[in-house]
mmCIF file of C-alpha atoms in Angstrom:
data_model
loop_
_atom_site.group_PDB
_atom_site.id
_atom_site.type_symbol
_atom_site.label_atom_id
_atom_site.label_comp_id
_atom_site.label_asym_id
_atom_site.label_seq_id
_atom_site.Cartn_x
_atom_site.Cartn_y
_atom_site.Cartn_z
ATOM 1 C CA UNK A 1 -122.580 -115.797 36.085
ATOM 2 C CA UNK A 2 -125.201 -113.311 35.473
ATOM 3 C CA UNK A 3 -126.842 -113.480 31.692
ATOM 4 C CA UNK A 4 -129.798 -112.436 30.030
ATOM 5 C CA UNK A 5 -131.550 -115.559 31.110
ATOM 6 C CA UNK A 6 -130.334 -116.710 34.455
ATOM 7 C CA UNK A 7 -128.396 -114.782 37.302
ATOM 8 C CA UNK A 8 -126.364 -117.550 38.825
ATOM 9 C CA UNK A 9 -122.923 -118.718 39.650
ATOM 10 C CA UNK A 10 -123.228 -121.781 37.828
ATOM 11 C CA UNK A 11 -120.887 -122.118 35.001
ATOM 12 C CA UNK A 12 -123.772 -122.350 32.360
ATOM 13 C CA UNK A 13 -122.460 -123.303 28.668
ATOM 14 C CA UNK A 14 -122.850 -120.295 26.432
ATOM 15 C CA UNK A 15 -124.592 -122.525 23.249
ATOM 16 C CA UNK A 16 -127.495 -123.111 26.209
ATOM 17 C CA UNK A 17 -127.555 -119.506 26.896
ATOM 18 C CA UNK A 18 -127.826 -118.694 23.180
ATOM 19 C CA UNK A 19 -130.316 -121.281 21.950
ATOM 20 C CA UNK A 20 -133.100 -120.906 25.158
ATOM 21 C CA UNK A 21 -132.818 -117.203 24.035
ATOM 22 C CA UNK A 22 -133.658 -118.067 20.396
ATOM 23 C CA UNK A 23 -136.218 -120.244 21.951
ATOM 24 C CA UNK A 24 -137.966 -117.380 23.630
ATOM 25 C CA UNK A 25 -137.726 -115.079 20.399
ATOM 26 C CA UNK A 26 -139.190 -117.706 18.461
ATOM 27 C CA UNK A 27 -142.126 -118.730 20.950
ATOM 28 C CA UNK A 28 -143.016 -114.874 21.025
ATOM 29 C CA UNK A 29 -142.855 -114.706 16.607
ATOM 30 C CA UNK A 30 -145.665 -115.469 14.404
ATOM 31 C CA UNK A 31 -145.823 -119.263 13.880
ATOM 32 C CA UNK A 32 -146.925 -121.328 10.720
ATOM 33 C CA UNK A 33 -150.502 -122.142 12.093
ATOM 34 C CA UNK A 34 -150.818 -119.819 15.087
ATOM 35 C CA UNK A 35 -150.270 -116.385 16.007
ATOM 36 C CA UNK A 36 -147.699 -114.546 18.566
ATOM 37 C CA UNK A 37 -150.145 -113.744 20.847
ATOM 38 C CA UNK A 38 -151.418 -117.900 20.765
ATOM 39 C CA UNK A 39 -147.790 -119.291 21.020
ATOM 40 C CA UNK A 40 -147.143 -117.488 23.733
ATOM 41 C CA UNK A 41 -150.537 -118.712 25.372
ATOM 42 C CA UNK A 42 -149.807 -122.277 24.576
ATOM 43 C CA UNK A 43 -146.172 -121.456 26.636
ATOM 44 C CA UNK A 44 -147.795 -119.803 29.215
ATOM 45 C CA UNK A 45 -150.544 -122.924 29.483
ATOM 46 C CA UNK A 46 -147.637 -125.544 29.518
ATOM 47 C CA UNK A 47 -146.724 -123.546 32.724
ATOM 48 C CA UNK A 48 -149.943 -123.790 34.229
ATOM 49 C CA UNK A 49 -150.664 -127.282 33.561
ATOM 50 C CA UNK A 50 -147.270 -128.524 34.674
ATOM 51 C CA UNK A 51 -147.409 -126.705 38.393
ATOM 52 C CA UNK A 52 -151.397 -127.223 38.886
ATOM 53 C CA UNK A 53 -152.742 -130.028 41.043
ATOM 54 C CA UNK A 54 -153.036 -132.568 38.477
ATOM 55 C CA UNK A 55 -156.185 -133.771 36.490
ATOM 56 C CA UNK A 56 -156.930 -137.653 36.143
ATOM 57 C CA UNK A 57 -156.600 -137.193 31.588
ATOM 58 C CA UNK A 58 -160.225 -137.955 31.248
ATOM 59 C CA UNK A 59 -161.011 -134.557 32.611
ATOM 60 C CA UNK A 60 -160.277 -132.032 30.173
ATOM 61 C CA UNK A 61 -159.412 -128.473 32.197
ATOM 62 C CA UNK A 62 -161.643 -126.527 29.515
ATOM 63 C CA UNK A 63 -164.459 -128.092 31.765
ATOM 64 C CA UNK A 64 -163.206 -127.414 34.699
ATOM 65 C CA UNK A 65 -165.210 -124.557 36.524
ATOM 66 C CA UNK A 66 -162.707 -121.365 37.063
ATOM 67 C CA UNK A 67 -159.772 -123.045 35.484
ATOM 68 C CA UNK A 68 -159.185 -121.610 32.465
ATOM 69 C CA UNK A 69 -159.597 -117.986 31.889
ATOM 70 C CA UNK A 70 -162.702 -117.224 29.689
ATOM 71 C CA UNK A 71 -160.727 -114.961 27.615
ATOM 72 C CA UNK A 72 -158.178 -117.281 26.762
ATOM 73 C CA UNK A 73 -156.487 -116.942 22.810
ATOM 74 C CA UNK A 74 -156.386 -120.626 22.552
ATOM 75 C CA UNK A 75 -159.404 -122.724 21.749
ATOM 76 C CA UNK A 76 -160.644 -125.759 24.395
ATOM 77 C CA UNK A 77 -159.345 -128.269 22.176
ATOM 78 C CA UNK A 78 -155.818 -126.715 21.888
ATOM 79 C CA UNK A 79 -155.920 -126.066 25.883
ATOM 80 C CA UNK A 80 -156.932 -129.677 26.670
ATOM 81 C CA UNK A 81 -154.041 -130.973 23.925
ATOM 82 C CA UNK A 82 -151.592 -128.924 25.986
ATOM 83 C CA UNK A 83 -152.301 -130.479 29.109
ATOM 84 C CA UNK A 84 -153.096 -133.794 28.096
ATOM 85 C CA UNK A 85 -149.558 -133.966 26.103
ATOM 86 C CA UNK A 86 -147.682 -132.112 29.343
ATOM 87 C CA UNK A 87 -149.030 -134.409 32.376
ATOM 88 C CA UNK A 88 -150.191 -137.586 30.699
ATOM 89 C CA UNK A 89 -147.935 -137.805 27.648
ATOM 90 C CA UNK A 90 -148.136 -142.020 27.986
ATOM 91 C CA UNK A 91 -152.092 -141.875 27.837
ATOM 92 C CA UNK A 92 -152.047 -140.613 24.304
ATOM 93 C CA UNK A 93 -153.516 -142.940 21.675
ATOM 94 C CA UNK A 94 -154.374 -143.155 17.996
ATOM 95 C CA UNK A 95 -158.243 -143.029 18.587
ATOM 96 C CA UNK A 96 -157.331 -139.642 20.914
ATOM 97 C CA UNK A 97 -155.990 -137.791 18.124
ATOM 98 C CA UNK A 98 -157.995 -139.078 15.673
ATOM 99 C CA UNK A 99 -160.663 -137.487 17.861
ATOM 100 C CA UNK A 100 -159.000 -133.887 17.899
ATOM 101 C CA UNK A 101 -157.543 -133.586 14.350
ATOM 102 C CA UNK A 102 -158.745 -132.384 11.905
ATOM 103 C CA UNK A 103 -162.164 -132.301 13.979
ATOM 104 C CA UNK A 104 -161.320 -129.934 16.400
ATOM 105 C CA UNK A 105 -157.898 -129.063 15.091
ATOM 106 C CA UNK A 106 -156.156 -128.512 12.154
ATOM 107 C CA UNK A 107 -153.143 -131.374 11.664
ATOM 108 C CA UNK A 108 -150.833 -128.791 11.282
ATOM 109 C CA UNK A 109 -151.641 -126.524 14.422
ATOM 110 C CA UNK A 110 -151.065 -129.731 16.606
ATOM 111 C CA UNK A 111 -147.895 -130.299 15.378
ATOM 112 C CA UNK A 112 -147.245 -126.573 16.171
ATOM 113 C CA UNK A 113 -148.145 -127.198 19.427
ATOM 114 C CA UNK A 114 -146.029 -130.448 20.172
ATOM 115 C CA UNK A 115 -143.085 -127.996 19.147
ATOM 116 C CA UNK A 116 -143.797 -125.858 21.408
ATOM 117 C CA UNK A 117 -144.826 -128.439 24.152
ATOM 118 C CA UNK A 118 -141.329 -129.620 24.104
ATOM 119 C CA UNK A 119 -139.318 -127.217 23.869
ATOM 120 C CA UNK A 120 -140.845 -125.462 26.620
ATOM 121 C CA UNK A 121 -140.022 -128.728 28.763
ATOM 122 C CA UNK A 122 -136.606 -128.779 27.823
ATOM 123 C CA UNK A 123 -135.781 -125.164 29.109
ATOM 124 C CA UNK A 124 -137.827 -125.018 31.664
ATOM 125 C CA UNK A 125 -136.879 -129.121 33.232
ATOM 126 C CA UNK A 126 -132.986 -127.295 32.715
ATOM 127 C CA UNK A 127 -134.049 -124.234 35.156
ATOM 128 C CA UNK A 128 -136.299 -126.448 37.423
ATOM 129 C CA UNK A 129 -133.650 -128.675 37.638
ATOM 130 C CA UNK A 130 -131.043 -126.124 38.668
ATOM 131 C CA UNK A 131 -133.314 -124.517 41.042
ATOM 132 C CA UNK A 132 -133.387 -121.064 38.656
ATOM 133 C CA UNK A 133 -136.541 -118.991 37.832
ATOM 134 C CA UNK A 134 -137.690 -120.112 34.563
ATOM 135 C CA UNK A 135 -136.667 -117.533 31.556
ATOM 136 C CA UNK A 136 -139.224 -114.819 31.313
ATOM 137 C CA UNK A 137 -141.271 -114.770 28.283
ATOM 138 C CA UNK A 138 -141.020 -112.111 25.435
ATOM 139 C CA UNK A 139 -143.955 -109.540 24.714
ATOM 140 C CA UNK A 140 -145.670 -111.161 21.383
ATOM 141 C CA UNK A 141 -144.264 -110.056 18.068
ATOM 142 C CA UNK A 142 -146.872 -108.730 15.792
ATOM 143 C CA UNK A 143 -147.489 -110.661 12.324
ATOM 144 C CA UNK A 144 -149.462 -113.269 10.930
ATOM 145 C CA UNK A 145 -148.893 -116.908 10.371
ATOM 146 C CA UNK A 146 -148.037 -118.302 7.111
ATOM 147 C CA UNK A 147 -149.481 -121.705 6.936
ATOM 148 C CA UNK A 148 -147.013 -123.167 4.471
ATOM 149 C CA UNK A 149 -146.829 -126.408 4.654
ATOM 150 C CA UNK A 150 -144.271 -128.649 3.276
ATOM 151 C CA UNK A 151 -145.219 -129.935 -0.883
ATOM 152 C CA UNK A 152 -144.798 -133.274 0.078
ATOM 153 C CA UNK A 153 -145.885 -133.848 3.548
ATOM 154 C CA UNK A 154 -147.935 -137.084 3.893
ATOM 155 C CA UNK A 155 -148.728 -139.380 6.313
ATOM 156 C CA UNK A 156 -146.275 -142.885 6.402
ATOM 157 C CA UNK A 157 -144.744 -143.800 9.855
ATOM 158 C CA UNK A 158 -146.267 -141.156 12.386
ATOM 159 C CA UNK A 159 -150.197 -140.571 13.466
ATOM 160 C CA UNK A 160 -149.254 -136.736 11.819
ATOM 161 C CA UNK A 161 -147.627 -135.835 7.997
ATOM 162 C CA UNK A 162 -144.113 -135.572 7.940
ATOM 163 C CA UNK A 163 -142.043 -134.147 5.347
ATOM 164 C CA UNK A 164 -138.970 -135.473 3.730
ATOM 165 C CA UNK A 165 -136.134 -133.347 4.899
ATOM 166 C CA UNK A 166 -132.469 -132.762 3.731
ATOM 167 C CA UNK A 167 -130.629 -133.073 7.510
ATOM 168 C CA UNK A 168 -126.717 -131.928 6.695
ATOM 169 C CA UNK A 169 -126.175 -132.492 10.206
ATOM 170 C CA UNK A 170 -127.259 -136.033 10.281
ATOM 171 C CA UNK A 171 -125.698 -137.084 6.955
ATOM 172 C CA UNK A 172 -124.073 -134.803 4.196
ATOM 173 C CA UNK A 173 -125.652 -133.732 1.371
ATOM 174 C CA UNK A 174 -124.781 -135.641 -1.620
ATOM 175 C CA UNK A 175 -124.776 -132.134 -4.407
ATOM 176 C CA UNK A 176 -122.970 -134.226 -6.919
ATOM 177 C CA UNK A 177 -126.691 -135.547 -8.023
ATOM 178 C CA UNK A 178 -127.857 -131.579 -8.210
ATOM 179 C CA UNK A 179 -130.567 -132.903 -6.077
ATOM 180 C CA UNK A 180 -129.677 -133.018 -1.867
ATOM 181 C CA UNK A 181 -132.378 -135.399 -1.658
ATOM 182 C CA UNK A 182 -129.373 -138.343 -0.282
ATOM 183 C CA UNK A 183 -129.523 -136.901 2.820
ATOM 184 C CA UNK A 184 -133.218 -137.284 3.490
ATOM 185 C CA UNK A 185 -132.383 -140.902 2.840
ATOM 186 C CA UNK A 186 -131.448 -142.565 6.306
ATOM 187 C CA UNK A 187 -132.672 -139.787 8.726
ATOM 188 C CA UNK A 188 -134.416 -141.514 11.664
ATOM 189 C CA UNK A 189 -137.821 -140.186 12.536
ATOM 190 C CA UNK A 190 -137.101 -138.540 15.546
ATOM 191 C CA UNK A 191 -135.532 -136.118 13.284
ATOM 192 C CA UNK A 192 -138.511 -135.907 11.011
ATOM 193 C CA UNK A 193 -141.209 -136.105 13.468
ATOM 194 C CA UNK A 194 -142.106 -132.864 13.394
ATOM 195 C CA UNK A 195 -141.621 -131.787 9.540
ATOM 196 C CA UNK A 196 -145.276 -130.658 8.730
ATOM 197 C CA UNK A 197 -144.528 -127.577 10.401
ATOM 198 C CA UNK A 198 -140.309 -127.035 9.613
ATOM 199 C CA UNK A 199 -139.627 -123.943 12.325
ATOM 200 C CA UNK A 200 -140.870 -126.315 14.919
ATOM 201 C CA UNK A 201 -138.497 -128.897 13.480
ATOM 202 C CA UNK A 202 -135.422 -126.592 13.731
ATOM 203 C CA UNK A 203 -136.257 -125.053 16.849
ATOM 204 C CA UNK A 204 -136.644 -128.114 18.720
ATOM 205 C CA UNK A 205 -133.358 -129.641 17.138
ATOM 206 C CA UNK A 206 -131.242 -126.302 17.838
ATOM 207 C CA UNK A 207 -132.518 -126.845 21.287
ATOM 208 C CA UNK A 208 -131.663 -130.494 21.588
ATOM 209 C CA UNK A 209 -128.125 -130.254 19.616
ATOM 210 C CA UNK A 210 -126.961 -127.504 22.221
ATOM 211 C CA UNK A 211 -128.210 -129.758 25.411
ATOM 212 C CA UNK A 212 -127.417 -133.104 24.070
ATOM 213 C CA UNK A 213 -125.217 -133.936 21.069
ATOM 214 C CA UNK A 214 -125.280 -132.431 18.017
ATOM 215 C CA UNK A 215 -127.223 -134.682 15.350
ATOM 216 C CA UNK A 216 -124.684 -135.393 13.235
ATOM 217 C CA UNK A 217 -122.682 -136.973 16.331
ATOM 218 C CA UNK A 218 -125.948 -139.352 17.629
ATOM 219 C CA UNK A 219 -123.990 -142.092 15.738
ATOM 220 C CA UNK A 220 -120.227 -141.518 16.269
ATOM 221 C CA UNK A 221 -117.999 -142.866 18.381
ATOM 222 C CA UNK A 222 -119.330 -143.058 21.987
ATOM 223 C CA UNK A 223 -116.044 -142.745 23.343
ATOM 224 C CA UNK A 224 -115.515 -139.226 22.606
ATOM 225 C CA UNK A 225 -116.360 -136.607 25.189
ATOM 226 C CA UNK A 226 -118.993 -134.291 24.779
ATOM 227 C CA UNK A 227 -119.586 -130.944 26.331
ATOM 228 C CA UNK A 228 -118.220 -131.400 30.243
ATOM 229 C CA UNK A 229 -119.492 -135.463 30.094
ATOM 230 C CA UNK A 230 -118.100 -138.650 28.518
ATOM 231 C CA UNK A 231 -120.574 -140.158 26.124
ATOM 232 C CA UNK A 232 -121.542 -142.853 27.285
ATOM 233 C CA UNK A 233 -122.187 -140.743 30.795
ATOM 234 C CA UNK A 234 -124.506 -138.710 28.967
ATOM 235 C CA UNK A 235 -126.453 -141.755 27.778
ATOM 236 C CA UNK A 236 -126.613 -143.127 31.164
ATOM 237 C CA UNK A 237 -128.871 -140.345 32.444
ATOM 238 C CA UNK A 238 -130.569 -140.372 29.223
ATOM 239 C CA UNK A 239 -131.977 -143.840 29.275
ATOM 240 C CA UNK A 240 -132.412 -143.345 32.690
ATOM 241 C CA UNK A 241 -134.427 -140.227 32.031
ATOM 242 C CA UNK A 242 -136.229 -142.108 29.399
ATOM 243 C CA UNK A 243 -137.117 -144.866 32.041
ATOM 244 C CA UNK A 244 -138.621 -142.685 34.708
ATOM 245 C CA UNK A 245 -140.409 -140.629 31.920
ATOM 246 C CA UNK A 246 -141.751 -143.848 30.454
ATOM 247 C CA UNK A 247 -140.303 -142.806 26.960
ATOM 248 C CA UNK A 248 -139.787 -146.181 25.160
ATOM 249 C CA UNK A 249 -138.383 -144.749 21.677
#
């Protein structure tokens, strides 16, 4: 099966091929808090922290002699948050980022980059994981970022703002009320955790609806088969995932 993304015999689902190709167009755009040229950086440095020889998480890599290139577009603190969320994810604390934001970075632009610190996990744990050369990256897209951020975005159940979305794909949209605001009402916070910055939001739930379940099925009935596994299969190596990757949620 050869496609824009991966030459392989493996019988690869087309909605994987189609979102990690969005992915890569939108890593390579303009962002809300950070340029083309410093998305693709924070990619690129995801990479590089993920195959170096790891650092203990009280070393940040910015102070690290010959590490980091001195012309780097991303600041140290941005650098050291991308490594520090990559290899040590379980280390993080409230008094860490408390120490980094808004000090040292802006709430929004480390939301931008947890986006992007995830989603480049997710494709590039799939090719890893299938012994494929991780997607190539996309020359940066001129532009400049347009730091909207959500009306409403405040701070209630997670260290950063969220938003209050309207999620169709969790629960429909009630437009009897002229409003849509129904379906913000009952949509977990996974699904809201990373609102403050909504292209991040999207990009990582395109992403996760095309490898996982789509959000809308998350509470359906597990005995229905999705993509080539049962449900309850795909849960299985999910909590199991979960286990190994210490992810308690």
């Amino acid at each position: 099966m050869n496609t824009s993304l991966y030459d392989t015999e493996l019988p690869i689902r087309s909605e994987i091929i189609s979102t990690q190709s969005a992915a890569l167009e939108h890593w390579a755009s303009p962002g809300t808090w950070l340029t083309a040229v410093e998305r693709t950086a924070a990619v690129e440095e995801v990479r590089r922290a993920r195959d170096a020889d790891e650092l203990p998480p009280w070393i940040a890599p910015s102070t690290v002699e010959g590490l980091i290139p001195d012309d780097h577009p991303l600041p140290s603190a941005a650098i050291d948050m991308v490594w520090r969320v990559t290899n040590h994810l379980t280390t993080l604390t409230l008094e860490w980022y408390q120490d980094l934001v808004p000090s040292a970075l802006e709430a929004g632009e480390y939301v931008e980059l947890i986006g992007l610190i995830s989603q480049v996990n997710l494709v590039d744990h799939f090719a890893d994981g299938l012994s494929l050369p991780r997607p190539r990256l996309r020359q940066p897209i001129d532009g400049e970022p347009t730091r909207i951020t959500p009306a409403a975005a405040a701070v209630s159940t997670h260290w950063v703002p969220t938003a209050p979305i309207v999620d169709d794909s969790w629960q429909p949209v009630d437009h009897s009320e002229g409003t849509g605001l129904s379906a913000a009402r009952g949509v977990p916070n996974v699904r809201r955790a990373l609102s403050l910055v909504p292209p991040e939001r999207v990009m990582q739930w395109v992403l996760i609806d095309a490898h996982y379940v789509p959000g809308g099925a998350l509470g359906g009935d597990f005995a229905e088969s999705v993509w080539s596994l049962q449900r309850p299969q795909i849960e299985l190596i999910g909590a199991r995932t979960s286990a190994i990757n210490e992810c308690f949620y």
